[in-house]
Coordinates of C-alpha atoms in Angstrom, one line a residue:
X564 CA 42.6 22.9 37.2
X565 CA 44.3 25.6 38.7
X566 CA 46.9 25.1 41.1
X567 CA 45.3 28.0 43.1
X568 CA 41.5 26.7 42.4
X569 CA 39.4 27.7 45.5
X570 CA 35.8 29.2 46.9
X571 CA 35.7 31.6 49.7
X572 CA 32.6 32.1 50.4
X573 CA 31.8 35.7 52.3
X574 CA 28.8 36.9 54.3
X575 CA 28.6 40.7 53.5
X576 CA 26.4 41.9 56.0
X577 CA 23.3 43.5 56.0
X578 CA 24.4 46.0 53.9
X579 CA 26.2 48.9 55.4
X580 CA 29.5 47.8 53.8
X581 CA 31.7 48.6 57.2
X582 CA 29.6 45.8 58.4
X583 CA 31.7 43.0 56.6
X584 CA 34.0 41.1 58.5
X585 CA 37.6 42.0 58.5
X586 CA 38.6 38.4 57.3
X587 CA 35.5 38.5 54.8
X588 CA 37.7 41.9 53.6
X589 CA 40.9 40.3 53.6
X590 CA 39.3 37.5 51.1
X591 CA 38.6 40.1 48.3
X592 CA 42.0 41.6 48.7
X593 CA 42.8 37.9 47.2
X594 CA 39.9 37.5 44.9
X595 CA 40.3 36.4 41.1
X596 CA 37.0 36.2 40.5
X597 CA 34.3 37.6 43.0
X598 CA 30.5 36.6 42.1
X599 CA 28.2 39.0 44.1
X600 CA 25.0 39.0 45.1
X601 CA 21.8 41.8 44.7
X602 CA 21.7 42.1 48.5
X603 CA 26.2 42.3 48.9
X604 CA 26.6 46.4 48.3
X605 CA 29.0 47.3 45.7
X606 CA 31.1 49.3 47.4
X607 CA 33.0 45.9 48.5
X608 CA 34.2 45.8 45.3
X609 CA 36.7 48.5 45.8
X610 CA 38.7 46.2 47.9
X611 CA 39.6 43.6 44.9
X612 CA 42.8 43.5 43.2
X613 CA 42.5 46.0 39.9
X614 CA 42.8 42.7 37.4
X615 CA 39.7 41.0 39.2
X616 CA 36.8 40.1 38.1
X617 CA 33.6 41.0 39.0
X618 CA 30.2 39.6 38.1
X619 CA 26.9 40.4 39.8
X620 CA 24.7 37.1 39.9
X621 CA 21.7 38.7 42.2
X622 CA 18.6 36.8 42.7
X623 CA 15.8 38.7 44.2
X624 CA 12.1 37.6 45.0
X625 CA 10.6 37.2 41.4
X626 CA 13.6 38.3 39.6
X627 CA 16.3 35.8 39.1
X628 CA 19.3 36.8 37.2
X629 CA 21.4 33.8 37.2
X630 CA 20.0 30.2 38.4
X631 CA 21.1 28.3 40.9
X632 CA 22.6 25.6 38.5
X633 CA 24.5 28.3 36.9
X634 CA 26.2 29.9 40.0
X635 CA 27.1 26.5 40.8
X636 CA 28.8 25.9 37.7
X637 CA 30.3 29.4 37.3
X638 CA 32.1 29.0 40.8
X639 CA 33.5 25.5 39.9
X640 CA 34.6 27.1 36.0
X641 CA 36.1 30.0 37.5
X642 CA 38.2 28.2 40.3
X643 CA 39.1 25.9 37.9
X644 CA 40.6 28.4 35.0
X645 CA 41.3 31.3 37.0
X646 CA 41.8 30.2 40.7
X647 CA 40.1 32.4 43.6
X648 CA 36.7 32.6 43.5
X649 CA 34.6 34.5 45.9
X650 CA 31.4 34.4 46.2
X651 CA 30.0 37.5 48.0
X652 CA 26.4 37.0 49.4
X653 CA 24.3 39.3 51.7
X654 CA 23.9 38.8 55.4
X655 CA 25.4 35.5 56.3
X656 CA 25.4 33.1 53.4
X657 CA 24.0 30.0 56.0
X658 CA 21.0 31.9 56.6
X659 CA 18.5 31.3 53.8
X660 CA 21.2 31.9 51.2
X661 CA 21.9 28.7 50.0
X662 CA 25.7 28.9 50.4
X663 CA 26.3 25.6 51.5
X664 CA 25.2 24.0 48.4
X665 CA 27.7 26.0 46.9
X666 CA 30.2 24.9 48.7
X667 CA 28.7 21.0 48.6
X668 CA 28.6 21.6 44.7
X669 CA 32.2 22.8 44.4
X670 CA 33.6 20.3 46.8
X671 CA 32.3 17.5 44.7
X672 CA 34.4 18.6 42.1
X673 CA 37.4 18.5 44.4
X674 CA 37.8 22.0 44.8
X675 CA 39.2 23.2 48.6
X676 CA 36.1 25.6 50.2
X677 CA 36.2 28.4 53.0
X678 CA 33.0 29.7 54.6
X679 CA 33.1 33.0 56.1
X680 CA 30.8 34.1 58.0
X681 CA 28.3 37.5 57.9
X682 CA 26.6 39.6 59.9
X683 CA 22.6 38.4 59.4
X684 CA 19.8 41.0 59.0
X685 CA 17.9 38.7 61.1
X686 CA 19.3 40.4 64.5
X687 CA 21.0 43.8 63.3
X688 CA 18.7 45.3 61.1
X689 CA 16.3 45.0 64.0
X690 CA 19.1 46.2 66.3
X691 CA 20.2 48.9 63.9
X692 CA 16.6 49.8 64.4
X693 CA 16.8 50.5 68.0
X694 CA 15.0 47.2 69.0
X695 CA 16.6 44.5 70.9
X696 CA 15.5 40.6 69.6
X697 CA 15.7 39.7 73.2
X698 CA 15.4 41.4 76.4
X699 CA 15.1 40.4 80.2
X700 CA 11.5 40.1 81.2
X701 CA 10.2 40.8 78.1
X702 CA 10.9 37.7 75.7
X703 CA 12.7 34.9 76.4
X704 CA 13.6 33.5 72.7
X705 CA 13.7 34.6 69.3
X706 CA 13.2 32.6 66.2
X707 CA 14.0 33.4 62.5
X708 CA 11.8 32.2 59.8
X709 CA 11.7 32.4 55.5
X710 CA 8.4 34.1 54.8
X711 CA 7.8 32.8 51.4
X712 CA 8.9 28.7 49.8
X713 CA 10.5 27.9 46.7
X714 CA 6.8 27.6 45.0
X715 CA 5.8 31.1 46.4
X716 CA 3.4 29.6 49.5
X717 CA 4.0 30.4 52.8
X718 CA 6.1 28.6 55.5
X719 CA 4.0 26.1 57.7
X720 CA 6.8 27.1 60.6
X721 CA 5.0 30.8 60.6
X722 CA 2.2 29.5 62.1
X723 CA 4.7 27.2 64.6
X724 CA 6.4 30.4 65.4
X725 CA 3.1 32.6 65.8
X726 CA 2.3 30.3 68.6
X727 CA 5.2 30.8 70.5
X728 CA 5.9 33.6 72.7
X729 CA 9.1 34.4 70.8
X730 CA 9.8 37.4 69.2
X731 CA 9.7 36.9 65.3
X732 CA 11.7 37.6 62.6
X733 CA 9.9 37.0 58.8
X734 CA 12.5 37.3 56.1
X735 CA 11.3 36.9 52.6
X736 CA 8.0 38.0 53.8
X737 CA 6.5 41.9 53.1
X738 CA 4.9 40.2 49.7
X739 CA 2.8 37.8 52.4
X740 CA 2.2 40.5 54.3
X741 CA -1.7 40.1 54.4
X742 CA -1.5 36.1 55.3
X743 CA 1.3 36.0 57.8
X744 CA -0.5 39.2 59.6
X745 CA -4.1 36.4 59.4
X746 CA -1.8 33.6 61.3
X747 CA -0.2 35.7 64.2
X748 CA -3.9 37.1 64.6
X749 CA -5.6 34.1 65.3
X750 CA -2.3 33.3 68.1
X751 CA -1.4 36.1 69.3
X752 CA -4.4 38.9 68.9
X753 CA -5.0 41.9 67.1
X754 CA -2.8 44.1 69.6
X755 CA 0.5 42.5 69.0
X756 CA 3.3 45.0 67.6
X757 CA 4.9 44.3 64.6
X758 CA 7.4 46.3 62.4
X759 CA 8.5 46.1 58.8
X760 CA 12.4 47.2 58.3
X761 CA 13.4 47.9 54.4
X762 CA 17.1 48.8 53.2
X763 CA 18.2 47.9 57.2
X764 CA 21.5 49.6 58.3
X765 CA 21.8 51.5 54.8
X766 CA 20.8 55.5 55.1
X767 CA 17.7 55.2 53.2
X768 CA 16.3 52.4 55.4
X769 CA 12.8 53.2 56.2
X770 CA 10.5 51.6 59.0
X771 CA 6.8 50.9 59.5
X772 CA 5.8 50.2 63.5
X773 CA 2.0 49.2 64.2
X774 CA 0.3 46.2 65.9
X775 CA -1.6 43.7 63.5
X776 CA -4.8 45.3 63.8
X777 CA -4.0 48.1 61.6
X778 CA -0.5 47.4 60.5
X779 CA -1.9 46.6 56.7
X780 CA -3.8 50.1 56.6
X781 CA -0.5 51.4 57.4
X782 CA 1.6 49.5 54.8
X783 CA -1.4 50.5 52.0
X784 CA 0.1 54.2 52.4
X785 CA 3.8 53.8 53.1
X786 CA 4.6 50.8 50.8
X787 CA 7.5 49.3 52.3
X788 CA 9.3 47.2 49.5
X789 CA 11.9 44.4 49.4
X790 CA 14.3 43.8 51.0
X791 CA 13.0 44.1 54.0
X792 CA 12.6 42.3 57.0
X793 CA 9.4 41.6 59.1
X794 CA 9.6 41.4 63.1
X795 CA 6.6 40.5 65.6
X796 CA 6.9 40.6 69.1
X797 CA 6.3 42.7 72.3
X798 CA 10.1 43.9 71.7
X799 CA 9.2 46.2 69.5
X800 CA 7.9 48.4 72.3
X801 CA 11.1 48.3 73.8
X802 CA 12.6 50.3 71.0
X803 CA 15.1 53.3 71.5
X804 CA 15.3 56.5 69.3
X805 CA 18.1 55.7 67.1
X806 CA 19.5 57.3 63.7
X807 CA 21.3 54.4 61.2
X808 CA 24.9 56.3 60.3
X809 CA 26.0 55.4 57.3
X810 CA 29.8 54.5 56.9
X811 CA 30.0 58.4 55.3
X812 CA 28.7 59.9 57.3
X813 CA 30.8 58.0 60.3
X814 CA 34.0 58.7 58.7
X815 CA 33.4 62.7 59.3
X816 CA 32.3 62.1 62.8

């Protein structure tokens, strides 16, 4: 084993790549080996030492590149014969990303783990969006939820959240679009808003506001597609006229 042999694990963001943390940053600086995600933007990569290297694991609904089993043992093979291994996830690795079996699989073969966190699409890509997850007199909770389980059903907590008053966010969920949009409207009626978010906080992000009455009509002709991120609550009307800058475009302002 190295002497050096160590995971870092980093939360990227939602995917504008300014949106990393600046101790997430200062982990590549240091990285041997960095094993990225679909949803982690490649631009990060700049940041790594020139020798490093880089290997893109993605796993997206219905495609997986790499299995789970052989991330886990790629981390633990890397850190062992080449030291620093980073493993750069979207959003915040804790949050449906199954980072902490990572780091449970690599600290059972004795190698020293870090967990750094990211910023979750859950809250900015609605944010980004112009539409505050909670706001005085309007919501008084907000509750995140996986739209779609490991054998491709839907997650009994949907209908636990759709009978809440919480605002809602689905991720995982535009594919069970039609069934999640059948379970709010037996709780919550046919006049409850609801947005779809795709590519949030990147500039081609593109949105999709209705209520559940006619918001499948609407998605027929738009076609919002992966990733993306489902939100349902009265929020929604709350939201401001905003423009998503990307990093480029911020840089000349």
């Amino acid at each position: 084993m190295k002497p050096n042999a160590r995971l870092t694990l980093v939360g990227a963001g939602p995917g504008d790549p300014e949106l990393i943390t600046l101790k997430g940053l200062k982990a590549l600086q240091t990285a041997d080996v960095i094993l990225y995600d679909a949803l982690a933007n490649e631009e990060l990569l700049a940041y790594a030492p020139e020798d490093c290297l880089k290997i893109y694991v993605g796993k997206r609904s219905g495609l997986h590149q790499k299995q789970q089993i052989e991330i886990n043992k790629m981390i633990v093979g890397y850190a062992n014969s080449m030291g620093h291994v980073v493993r750069l996830k979207g959003g915040d690795p804790f949050i449906f990303g199954r980072g902490h079996e990572e780091m449970e699989y690599a600290s059972a073969f004795g190698i020293q783990s870090t967990y750094i966190p990211g910023i979750s699409s859950a809250y900015s890509v609605p944010g980004l969006a112009g539409i505050p997850i909670t706001k005085r007199l309007v919501n008084e909770s907000f509750m995140v939820v996986t739209g779609t389980l490991r054998d491709g059903t839907v997650s009994e907590d949907i209908s636990t959240s759709a009978k809440s008053k919480a605002t809602v966010v689905i991720l995982m969920g535009v594919g069970k679009l039609k069934h999640i949009v059948e379970i709010f409207k037996k709780e919550r009626g046919e006049e409850e808003p609801i947005g779809l978010i795709q590519n949030g906080s990147l500039p081609n992000q593109r949105t999709l506001y209705g209520n559940l009455k006619n918001i499948e009509e609407l998605q027929e002709k738009e076609q919002i597609q992966t990733p993306a991120i489902i939100i349902i609550g009265k929020v929604i009307n709350e939201k401001l006229e905003t423009n998503v800058i990307s990093h480029r475009e911020h840089a000349l302002i």
